[in-house]
Coordinates of C-alpha atoms and ligand atoms in Angstrom, one line a residue:
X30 CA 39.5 -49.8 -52.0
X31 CA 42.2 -52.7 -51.4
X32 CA 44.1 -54.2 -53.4
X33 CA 42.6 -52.9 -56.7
X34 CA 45.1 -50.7 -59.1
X35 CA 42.3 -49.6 -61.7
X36 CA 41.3 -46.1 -62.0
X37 CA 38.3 -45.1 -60.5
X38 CA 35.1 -43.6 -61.7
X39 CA 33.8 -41.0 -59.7
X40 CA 30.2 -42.2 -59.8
X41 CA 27.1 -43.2 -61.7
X42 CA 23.6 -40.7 -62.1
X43 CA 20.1 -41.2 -62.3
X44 CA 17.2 -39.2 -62.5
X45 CA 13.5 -40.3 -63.1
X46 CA 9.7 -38.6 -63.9
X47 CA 7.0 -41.1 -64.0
X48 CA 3.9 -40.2 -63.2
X49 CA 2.1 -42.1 -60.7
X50 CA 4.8 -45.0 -60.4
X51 CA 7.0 -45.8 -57.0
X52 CA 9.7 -43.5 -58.5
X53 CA 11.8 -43.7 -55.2
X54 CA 11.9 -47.6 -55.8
X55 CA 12.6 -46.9 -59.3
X56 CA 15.7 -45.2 -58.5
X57 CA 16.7 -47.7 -56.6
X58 CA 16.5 -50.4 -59.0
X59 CA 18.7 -47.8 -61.2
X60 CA 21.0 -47.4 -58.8
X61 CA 22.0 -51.2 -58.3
X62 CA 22.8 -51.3 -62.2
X63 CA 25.2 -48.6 -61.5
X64 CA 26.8 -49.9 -58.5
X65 CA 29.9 -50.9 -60.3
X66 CA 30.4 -46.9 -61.0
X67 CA 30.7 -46.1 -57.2
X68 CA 30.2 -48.3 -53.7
X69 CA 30.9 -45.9 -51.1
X70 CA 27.3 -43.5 -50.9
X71 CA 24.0 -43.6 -52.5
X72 CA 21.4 -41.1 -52.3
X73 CA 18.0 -40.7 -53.7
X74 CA 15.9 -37.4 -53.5
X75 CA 12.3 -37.4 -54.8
X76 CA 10.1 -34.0 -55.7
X77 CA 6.5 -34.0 -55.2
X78 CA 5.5 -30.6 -57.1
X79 CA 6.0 -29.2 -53.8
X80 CA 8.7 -30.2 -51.9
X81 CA 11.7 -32.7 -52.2
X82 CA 12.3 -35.3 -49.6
X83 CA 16.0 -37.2 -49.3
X84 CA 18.3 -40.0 -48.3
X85 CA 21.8 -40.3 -48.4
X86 CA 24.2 -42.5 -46.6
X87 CA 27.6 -44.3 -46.8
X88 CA 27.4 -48.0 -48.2
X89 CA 26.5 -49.9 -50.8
X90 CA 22.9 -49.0 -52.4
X91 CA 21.7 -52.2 -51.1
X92 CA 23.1 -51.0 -47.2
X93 CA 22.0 -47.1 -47.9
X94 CA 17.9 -47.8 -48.0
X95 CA 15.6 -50.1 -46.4
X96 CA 11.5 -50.4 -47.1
X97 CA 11.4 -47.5 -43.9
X98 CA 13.6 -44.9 -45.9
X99 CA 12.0 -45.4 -49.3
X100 CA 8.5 -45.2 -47.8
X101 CA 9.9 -41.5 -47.1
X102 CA 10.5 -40.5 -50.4
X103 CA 7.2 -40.0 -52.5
X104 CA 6.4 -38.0 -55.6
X105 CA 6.7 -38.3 -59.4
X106 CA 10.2 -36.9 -59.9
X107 CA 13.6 -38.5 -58.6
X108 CA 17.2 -38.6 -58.8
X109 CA 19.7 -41.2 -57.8
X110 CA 23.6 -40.6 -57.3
X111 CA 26.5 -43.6 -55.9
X112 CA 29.7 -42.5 -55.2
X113 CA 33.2 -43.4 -55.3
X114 CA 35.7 -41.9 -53.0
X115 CA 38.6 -43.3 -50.7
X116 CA 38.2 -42.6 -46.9
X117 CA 37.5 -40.8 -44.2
X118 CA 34.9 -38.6 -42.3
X119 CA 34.2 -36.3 -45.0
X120 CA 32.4 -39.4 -47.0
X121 CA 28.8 -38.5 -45.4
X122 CA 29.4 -34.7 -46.0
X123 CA 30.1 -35.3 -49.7
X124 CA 27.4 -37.8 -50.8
X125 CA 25.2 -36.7 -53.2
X126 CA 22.4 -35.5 -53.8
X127 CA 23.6 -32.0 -52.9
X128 CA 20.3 -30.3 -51.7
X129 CA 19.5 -26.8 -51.0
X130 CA 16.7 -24.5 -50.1
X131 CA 16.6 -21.3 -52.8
X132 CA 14.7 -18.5 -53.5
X133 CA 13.3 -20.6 -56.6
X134 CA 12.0 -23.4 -54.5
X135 CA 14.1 -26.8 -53.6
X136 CA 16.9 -27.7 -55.6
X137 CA 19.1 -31.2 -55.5
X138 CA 21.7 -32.0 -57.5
X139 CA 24.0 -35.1 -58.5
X140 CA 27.2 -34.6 -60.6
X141 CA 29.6 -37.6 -62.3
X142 CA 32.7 -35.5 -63.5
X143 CA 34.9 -32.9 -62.0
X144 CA 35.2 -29.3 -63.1
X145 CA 38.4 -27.8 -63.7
X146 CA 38.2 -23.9 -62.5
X147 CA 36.2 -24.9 -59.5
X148 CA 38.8 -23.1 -57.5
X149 CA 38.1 -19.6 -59.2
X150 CA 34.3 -20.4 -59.0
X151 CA 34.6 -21.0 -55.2
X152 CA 36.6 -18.0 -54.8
X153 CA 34.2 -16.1 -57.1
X154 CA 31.2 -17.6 -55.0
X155 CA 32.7 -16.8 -51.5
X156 CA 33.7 -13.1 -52.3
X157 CA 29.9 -12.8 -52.9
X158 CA 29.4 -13.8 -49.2
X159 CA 28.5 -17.3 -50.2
X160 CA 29.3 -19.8 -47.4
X161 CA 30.7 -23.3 -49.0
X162 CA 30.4 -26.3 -46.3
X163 CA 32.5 -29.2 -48.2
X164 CA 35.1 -28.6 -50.6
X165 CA 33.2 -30.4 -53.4
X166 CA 32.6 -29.1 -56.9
X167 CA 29.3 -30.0 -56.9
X168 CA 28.5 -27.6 -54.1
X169 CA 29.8 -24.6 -56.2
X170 CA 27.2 -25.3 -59.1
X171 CA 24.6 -26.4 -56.7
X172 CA 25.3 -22.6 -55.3
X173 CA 25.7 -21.1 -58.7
X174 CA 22.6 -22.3 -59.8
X175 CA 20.7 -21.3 -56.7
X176 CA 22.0 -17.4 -56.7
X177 CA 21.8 -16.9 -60.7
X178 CA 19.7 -14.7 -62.4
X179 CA 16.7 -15.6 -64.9
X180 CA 13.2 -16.7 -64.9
X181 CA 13.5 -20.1 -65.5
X182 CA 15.3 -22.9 -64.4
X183 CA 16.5 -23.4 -67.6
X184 CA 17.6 -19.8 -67.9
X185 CA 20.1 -20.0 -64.4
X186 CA 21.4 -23.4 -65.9
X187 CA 22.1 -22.3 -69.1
X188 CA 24.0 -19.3 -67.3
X189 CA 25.7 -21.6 -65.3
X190 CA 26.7 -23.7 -67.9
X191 CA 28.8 -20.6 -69.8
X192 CA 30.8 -20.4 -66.3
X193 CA 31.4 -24.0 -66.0
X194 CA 34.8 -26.0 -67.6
X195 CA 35.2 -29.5 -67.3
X196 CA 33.6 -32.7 -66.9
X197 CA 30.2 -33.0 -65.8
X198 CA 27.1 -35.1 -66.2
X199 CA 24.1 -33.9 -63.9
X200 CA 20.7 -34.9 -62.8
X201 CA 19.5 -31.9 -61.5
X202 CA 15.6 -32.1 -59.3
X203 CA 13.0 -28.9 -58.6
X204 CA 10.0 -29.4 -57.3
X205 CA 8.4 -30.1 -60.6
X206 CA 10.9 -31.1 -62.9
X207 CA 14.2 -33.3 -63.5
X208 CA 16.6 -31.8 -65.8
X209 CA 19.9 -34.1 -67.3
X210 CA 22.7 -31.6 -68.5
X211 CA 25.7 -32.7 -70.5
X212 CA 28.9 -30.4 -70.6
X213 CA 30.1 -29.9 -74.4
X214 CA 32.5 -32.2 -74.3
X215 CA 30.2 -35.1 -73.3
X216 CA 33.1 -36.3 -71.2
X217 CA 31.2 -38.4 -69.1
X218 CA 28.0 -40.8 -70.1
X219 CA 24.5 -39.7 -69.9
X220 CA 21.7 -41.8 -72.0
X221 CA 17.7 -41.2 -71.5
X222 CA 14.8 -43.5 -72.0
X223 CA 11.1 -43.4 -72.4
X224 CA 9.5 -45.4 -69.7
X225 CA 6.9 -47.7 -70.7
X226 CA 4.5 -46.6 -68.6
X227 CA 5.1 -43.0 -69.2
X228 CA 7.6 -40.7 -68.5
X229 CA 11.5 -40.6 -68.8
X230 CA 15.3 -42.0 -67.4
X231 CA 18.5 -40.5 -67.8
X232 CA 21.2 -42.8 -66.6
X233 CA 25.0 -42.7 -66.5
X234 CA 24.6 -45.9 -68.7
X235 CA 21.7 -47.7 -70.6
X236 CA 21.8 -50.9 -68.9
X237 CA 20.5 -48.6 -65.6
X238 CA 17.6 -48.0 -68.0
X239 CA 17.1 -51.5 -69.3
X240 CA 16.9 -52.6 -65.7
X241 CA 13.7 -50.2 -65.6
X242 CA 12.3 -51.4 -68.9
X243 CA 13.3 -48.0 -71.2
X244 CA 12.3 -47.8 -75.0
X245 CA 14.4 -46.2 -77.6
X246 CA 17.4 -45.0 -75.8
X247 CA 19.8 -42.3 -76.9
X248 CA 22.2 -40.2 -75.3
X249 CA 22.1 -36.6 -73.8
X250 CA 24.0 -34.7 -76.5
X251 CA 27.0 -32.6 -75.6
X252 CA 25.7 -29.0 -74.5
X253 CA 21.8 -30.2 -74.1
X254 CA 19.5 -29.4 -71.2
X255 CA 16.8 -32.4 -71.2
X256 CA 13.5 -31.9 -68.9
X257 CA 11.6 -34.3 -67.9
X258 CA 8.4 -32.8 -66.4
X259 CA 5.7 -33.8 -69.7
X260 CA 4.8 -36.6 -71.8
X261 CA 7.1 -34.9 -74.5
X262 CA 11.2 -34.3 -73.4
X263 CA 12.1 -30.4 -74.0
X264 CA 15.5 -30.7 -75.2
X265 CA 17.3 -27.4 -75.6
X266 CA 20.7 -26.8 -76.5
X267 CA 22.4 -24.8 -74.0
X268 CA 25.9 -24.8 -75.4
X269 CA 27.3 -25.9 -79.1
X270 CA 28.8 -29.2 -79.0
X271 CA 32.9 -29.1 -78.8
X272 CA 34.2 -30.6 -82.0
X273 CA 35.7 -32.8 -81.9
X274 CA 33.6 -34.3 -79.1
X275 CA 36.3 -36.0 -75.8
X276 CA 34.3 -38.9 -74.4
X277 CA 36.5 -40.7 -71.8
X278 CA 37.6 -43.5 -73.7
X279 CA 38.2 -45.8 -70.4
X280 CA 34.9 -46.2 -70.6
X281 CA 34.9 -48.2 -73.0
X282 CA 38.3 -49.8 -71.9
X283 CA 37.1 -50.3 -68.1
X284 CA 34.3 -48.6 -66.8
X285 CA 31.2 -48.9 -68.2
X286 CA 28.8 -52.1 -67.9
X287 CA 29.7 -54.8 -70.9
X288 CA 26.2 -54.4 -71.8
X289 CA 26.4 -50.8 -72.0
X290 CA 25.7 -49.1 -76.5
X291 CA 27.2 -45.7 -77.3
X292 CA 26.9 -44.8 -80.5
X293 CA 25.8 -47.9 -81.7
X294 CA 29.1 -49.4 -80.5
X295 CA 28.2 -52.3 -77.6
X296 CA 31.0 -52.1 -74.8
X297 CA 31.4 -56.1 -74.4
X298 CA 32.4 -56.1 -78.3
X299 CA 35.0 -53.1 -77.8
X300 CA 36.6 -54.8 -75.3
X301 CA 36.5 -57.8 -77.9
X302 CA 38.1 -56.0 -80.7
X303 CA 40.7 -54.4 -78.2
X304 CA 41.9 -57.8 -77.5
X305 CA 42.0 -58.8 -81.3
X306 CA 44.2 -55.5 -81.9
X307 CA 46.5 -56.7 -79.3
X308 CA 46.8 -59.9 -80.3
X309 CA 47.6 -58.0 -84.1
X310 CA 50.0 -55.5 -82.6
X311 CA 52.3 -58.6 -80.3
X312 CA 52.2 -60.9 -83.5
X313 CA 53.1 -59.4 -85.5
X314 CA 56.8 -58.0 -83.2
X315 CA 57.0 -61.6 -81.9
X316 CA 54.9 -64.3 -84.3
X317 CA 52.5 -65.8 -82.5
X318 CA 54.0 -68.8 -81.0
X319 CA 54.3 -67.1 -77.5
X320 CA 51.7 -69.1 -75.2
X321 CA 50.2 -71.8 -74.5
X322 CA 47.1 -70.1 -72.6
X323 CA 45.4 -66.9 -72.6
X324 CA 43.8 -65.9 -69.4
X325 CA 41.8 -62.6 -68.2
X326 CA 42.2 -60.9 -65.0
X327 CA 38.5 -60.9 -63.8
X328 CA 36.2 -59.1 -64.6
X329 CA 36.6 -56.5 -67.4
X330 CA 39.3 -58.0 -69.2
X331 CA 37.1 -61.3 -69.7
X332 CA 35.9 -60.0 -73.7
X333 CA 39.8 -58.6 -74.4
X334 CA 41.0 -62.0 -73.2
X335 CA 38.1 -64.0 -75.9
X336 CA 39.0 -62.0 -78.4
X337 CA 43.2 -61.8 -77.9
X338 CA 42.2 -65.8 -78.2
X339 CA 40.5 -65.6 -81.6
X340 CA 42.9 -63.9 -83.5
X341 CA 45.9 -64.9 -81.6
X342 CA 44.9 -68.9 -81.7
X343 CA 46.6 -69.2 -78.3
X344 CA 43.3 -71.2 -76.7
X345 CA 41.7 -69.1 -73.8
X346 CA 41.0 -70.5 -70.1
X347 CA 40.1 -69.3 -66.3
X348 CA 42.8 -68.9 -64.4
X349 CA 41.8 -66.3 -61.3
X350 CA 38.6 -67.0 -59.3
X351 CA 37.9 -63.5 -57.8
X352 CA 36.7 -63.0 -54.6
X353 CA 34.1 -60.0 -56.0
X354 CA 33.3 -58.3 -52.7
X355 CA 36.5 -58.0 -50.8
X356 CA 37.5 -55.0 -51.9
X357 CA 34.1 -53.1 -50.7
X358 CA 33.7 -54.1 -47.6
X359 CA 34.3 -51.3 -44.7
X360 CA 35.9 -54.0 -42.3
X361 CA 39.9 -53.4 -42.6
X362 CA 41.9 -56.9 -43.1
X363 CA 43.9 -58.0 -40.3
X364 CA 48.1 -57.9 -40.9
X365 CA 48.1 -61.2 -41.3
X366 CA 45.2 -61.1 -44.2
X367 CA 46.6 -57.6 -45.7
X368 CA 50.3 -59.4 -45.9
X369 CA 48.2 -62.0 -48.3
X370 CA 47.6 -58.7 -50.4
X371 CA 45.9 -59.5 -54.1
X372 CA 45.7 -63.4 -52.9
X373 CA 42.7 -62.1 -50.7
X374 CA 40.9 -61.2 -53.8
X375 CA 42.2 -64.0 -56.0
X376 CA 42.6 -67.4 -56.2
X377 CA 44.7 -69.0 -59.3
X378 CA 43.3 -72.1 -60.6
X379 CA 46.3 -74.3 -60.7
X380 CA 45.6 -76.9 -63.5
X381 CA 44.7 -74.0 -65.9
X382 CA 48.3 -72.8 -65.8
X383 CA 50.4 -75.3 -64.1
X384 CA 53.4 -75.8 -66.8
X385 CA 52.5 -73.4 -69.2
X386 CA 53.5 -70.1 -70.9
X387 CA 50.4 -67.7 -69.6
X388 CA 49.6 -64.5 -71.6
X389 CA 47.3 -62.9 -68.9
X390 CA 45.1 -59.8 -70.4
X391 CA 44.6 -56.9 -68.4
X392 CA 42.6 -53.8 -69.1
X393 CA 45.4 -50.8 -67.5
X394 CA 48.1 -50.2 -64.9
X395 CA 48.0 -47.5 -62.7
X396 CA 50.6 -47.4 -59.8
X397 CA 51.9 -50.7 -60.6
X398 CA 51.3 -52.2 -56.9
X399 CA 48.9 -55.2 -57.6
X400 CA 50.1 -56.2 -61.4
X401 CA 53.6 -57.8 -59.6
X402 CA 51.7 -60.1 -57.2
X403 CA 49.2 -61.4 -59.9
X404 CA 52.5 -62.5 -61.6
X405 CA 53.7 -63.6 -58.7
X406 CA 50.5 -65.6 -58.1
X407 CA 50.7 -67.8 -61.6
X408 CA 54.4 -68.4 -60.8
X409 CA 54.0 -70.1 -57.6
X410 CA 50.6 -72.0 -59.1
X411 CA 53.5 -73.5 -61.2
X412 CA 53.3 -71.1 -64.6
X413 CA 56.5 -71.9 -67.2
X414 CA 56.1 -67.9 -68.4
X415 CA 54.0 -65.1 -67.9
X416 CA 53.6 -62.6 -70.4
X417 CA 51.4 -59.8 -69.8
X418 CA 49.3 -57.8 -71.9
X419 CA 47.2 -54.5 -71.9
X420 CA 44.4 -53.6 -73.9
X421 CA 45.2 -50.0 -73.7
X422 CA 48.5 -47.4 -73.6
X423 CA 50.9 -46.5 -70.4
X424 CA 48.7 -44.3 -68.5
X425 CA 51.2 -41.5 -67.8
X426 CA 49.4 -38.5 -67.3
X427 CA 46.8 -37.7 -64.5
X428 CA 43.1 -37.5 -65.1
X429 CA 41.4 -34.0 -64.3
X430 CA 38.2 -34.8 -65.5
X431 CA 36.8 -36.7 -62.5
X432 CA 38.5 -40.0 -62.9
X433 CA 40.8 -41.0 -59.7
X434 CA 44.0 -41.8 -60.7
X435 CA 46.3 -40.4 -58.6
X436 CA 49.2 -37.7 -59.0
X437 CA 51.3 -37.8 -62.0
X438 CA 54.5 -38.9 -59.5
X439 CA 51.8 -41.9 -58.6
X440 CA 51.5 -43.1 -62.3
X441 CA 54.1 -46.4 -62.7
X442 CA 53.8 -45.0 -66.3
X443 CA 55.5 -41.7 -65.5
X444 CA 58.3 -43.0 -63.8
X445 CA 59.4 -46.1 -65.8
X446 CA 59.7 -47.0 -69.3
X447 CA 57.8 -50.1 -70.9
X448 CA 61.0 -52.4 -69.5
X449 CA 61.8 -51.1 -66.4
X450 CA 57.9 -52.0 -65.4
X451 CA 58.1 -55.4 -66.9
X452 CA 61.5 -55.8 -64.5
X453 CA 59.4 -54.1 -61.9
X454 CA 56.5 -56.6 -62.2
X455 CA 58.8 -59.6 -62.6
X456 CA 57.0 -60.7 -66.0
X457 CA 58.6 -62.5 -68.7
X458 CA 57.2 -59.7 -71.3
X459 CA 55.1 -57.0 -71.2
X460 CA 53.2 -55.6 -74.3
X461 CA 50.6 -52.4 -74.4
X462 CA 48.2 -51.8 -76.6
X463 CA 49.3 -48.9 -79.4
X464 CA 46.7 -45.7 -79.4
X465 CA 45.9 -46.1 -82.7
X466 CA 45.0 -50.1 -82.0
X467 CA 43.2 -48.8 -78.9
X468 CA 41.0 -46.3 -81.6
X469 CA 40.6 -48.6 -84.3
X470 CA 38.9 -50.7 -81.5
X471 CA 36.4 -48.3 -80.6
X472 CA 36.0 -47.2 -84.6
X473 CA 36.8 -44.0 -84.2
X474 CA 39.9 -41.7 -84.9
X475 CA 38.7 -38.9 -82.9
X476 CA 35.5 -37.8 -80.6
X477 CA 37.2 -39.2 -77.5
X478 CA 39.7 -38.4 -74.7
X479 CA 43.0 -40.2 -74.4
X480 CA 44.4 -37.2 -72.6
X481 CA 45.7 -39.8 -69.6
X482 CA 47.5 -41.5 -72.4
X483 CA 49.0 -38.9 -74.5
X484 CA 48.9 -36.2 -72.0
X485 CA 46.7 -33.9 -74.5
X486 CA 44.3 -32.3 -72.6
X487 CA 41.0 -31.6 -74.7
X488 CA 40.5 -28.3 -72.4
X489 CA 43.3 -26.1 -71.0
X490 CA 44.3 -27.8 -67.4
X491 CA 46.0 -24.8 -65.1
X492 CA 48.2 -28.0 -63.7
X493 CA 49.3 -26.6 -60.5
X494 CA 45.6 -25.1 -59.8
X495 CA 43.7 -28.3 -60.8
X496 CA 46.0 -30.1 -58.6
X497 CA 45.4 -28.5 -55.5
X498 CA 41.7 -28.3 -56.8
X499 CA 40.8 -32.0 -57.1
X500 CA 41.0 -33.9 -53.8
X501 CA 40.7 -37.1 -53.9
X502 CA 37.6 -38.4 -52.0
X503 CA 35.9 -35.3 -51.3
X504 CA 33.5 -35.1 -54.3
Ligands
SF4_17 S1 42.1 -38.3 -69.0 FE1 41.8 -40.5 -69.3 S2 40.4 -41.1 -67.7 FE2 40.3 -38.9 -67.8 S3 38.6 -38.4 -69.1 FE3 40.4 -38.5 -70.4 S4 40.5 -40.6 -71.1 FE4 39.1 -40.5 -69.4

C-alpha cells in the first residue's frame, strides 16, 4: 500500500450457519464491514452438508465476486476471509480460504493471526511426508487438522490447538458445520451473534454482525471452540484461558471499526479518551497554551483529535481531505504522481491552518516515512507551528503475532530517540502518549498486549526463528 506508515492488520474473518438464507450473500455483506481489516483477497467457501464450493480472488471484496460467482456458492454453512499482504505473485496462492480434501470429508479454513513455531510445525509436518504448497501458516494447521487423530472434528482441533503458539482467530467450514476457535490469548478479535432468522455469525468484529442484523453479541472466549451447526451454539473450552489475557491493544488504537464493543468498551470512545490522556500527559509538561488548532490525520485519529480538543480547550478543525482509495488501488502512480508522495492521498485545507500553531493527532509511527511530509504539507499551506501528537507509545519492537510492521531495523522507534524523530520529521514538538495513559484509556491495567511498545512478549518469541518464519505477504 502507498504512502501509508500504519501497521497493518493481517485480515478480517467470517463464518455463518443459517438455515435456508443466501448465506454466500450473507458473507458477502460481512465481508464489506471488514474491508478496512484487509483489501488485497477475499474468499468465501460455502458447505452444503455434502460438499463445499469456493471463491477466492485478488481485489477488493466488491472486485472478488459478481451475481455469476455467488450463484456458485450454495448451502447453509459459510466462511468469509479478506486479506492484507504487500505484493507479488504469491497473493492468489495465499488467499484464504485454505481448502482441502481429507479423509474426514472437505475442510476450509480462514486464519487472522500468525503462529510463532510454524517453522517447527512445517518441519514436523513435512518429515511426515506432508507436501506444503505456500509458505503460509495457515496451511500447516489446515494440514494438521486434516492428518490428526480423533473422532470428531472437535477432537483433531482440540489436538491441534495443544500444538499451536501464537495468534490466531479461525473460522473453520466441514460439510456440516462452522466452527470459530480462539487461541488462549485471545490475541486477535472474534465476536458471535445470533441471527434473527436463525442461526449464528462469528466476525473479526461486531459491526460485521450488525451489518447482518445479529442479537446479543459476545465474544469467542480465549481457548473456546464455538459450532455453529444447531439452533443452540456448543461452546467447548478447548484450552484454559491465559491469565492474564494479551488482546492486541492497536486495536483499539487503530484497527478495529469505531463502532466496534469489546468488553463493553466502544472503540470510537477509546480513541476519545486516548486523546483526553494526551492532552493530560502534554499539559501538564508544557501548560496548555501550545495551539491554536487541533487537527486529526484522517481517519482513525478523528475521536483522539475530539477528545485532545475537550480537555485540551485548543478548538478542533479539518485540516486534511483524504483521498480514501488511493492507496488500494493496483494501478502504480506514475514518477511524476509518486514524487507528490503523501500529497496524492491528502489535501490540506488552507484556511483551517493558514497562520496558526497546529497540534495534528495521529494514532502511531512506524518507519517514519510519511509523518515528515504531512508536516511538510501544513508548513507550505502556511502553518506558524506544527506540533505533533500520538495517541500511543514509540513502537520499537516488531510484531510477531500477525500484525505487519516490519523488521525491528525498520521501526523509526528503534533507531531514534523521541528528539532525533521530531528533528527527523521537521516538527516543532513531538509528544507520545505514556503506556500507562494509553491503559487508563482502554480501562484496563492488564488483559492486553503492548509487546510492540515495551518489547514484552506475552509468549516466548525464538527471535531469530520467528523472523525468518513470518514473511511478509505470504499469509
Ligand atoms: S505486538 Fe503490538 S501489534 Fe502485535 S499483537 Fe501485540 S500489541 Fe498488537
Amino acid at each position: 500500500m502507498v504512502f501509508d506508515d500504519h501497521p497493518h492488520e493481517e485480515c478480517g474473518v467470517i463464518g455463518i450457519f443459517a438455515p435456508n438464507e443466501d448465506v454466500a450473500r450473507m458473507t458477502f455483506f460481512g465481508l464489506y464491514a471488514l474491508q478496512h481489516r484487509g483489501q488485497e483477497a477475499a474468499g468465501i467457501a460455502v458447505a452444503d452438508g455434502q460438499a463445499i464450493s469456493m471463491h477466492k480472488s485478488v481485489g477488493l471484496v466488491s472486485q472478488v465476486f459478481t451475481p455469476n460467482t455467488m450463484a456458485e456458492l450454495n448451502g447453509d454453512y459459510a466462511i468469509g476471509h479478506t486479506r492484507y499482504s504487500t505484493t507479488g505473485s504469491s497473493l492468489l496462492r495465499n488467499a484464504q480460504p485454505f481448502m482441502i480434501e481429507t479423509i474426514h470429508g472437505p475442510l476450509a479454513l480462514a486464519h487472522n493471526g500468525n503462529l510463532v513455531n510454524s517453522a517447527e510445525l512445517r518441519n514436523e509436518l513435512m518429515q511426515h511426508g506432508v507436501g506444503l504448497s505456500s509458505s503460509s501458516d495457515t496451511e500447516v494447521m489446515t494440514m494438521m487438522l486434516a492428518r490428526n487423530g480423533g473422532a470428531t472434528w472437535e477432537e483433531r482441533i482440540r489436538t491441534a490447538m495443544s500444538k499451536w503458539i501464537g495468534a490466531y482467530s479461525l473460522v473453520i467450514l466441514t460439510r456440516d458445520c462452522v466452527y470459530a476457535v480462539r487461541d488462549p490469548w485471545g490475541f486477535r478479535p472474534l465476536c458471535i451473534g445470533w441471527l434473527p432468522g436463525g442461526g449464528h455469525a462469528v466476525a473479526s468484529e461486531t459491526g460485521a454482525l450488525q451489518t447482518l442484523g445479529c442479537e446479543a453479541i459476545r465474544d469467542v472466549q480465549p481457548g473456546e471452540v464455538v459450532s455453529l451447526s444447531n439452533s443452540a451454539l456448543k461452546v467447548m473450552q478447548a484450552l484454559p484461558p491465559m491469565e492474564p489475557s494479551a488482546m492486541c491493544v492497536f486495536e483499539h488504537i487503530y484497527f478495529a471499526r469505531p463502532d466496534q464493543t469489546w468488553d463493553g468498551l466502544n472503540v470510537h470512545h477509546v480513541r476519545q479518551k486516548l486523546g483526553e490522556e494526551l492532552a493530560k500527559e502534554i499539559s501538564h509538561r508544557r501548560g496548555s497554551d501550545f495551539g491554536d488548532v487541533v487537527i486529526p490525520v484522517p481517519d482513525s485519529s478523528v475521536p483522539a483529535a475530539i477528545g485532545f480538543s475537550h480537555v485540551s480547550g485548543i478548538p478542533y478543525n479539518d485540516g486534511f481531505i483524504k483521498n480514501r482509495y488511493v492507496g488500494r488501488t493496483f494501478i502504480e502512480p506514475t514518477d511524476s504522481l509518486r514524487k507528490r508522495g503523501v500529497a496524492l492521498k491528502f489535501n490540506v485545507i488552507q484556511e483551517n491552518v493558514l497562520d496558526k500553531r497546529v497540534v495534528m493527532i495521529d494514532d502511531s509511527i512506524v518507519r517514519g516515512n510519511t509523518m515528515g511530509p504531512l508536516v511538510k504539507l501544513l508548513r507550505n499551506a502556511g502553518a506558524k507551528e506544527v506540533h505533533v501528537a500520538i495517541t500511543c507509545p514509540p513502537i520499537a519492537h516488531p510484531c510477531f503475532m500477525g500484525v505487519d510492521m516490519g523488521r525491528q531495523e525498520d521501526l523509526i522507534a528503534h533507531r531514534r530517540t523521541v528528539d532525533e524523530i521530531c528533528c527527523h520529521v521537521g516538527a516543532d514538538s513531538l509528544y507520545y502518549l505514556s503506556a500507562e495513559g494509553m491503559m487508563r484509556a482502554v480501562g484496563r491495567e492488564d488483559g492486553f498486549c503492548q509487546a510492540c511498545f515495551t518489547g514484552r512478549y506475552p509468549i516466548a518469541v525464538d527471535l531469530p526463528n520467528v523472523k525468518t518464519g513470518f514473511e511478509r505477504g505470504t499469509k
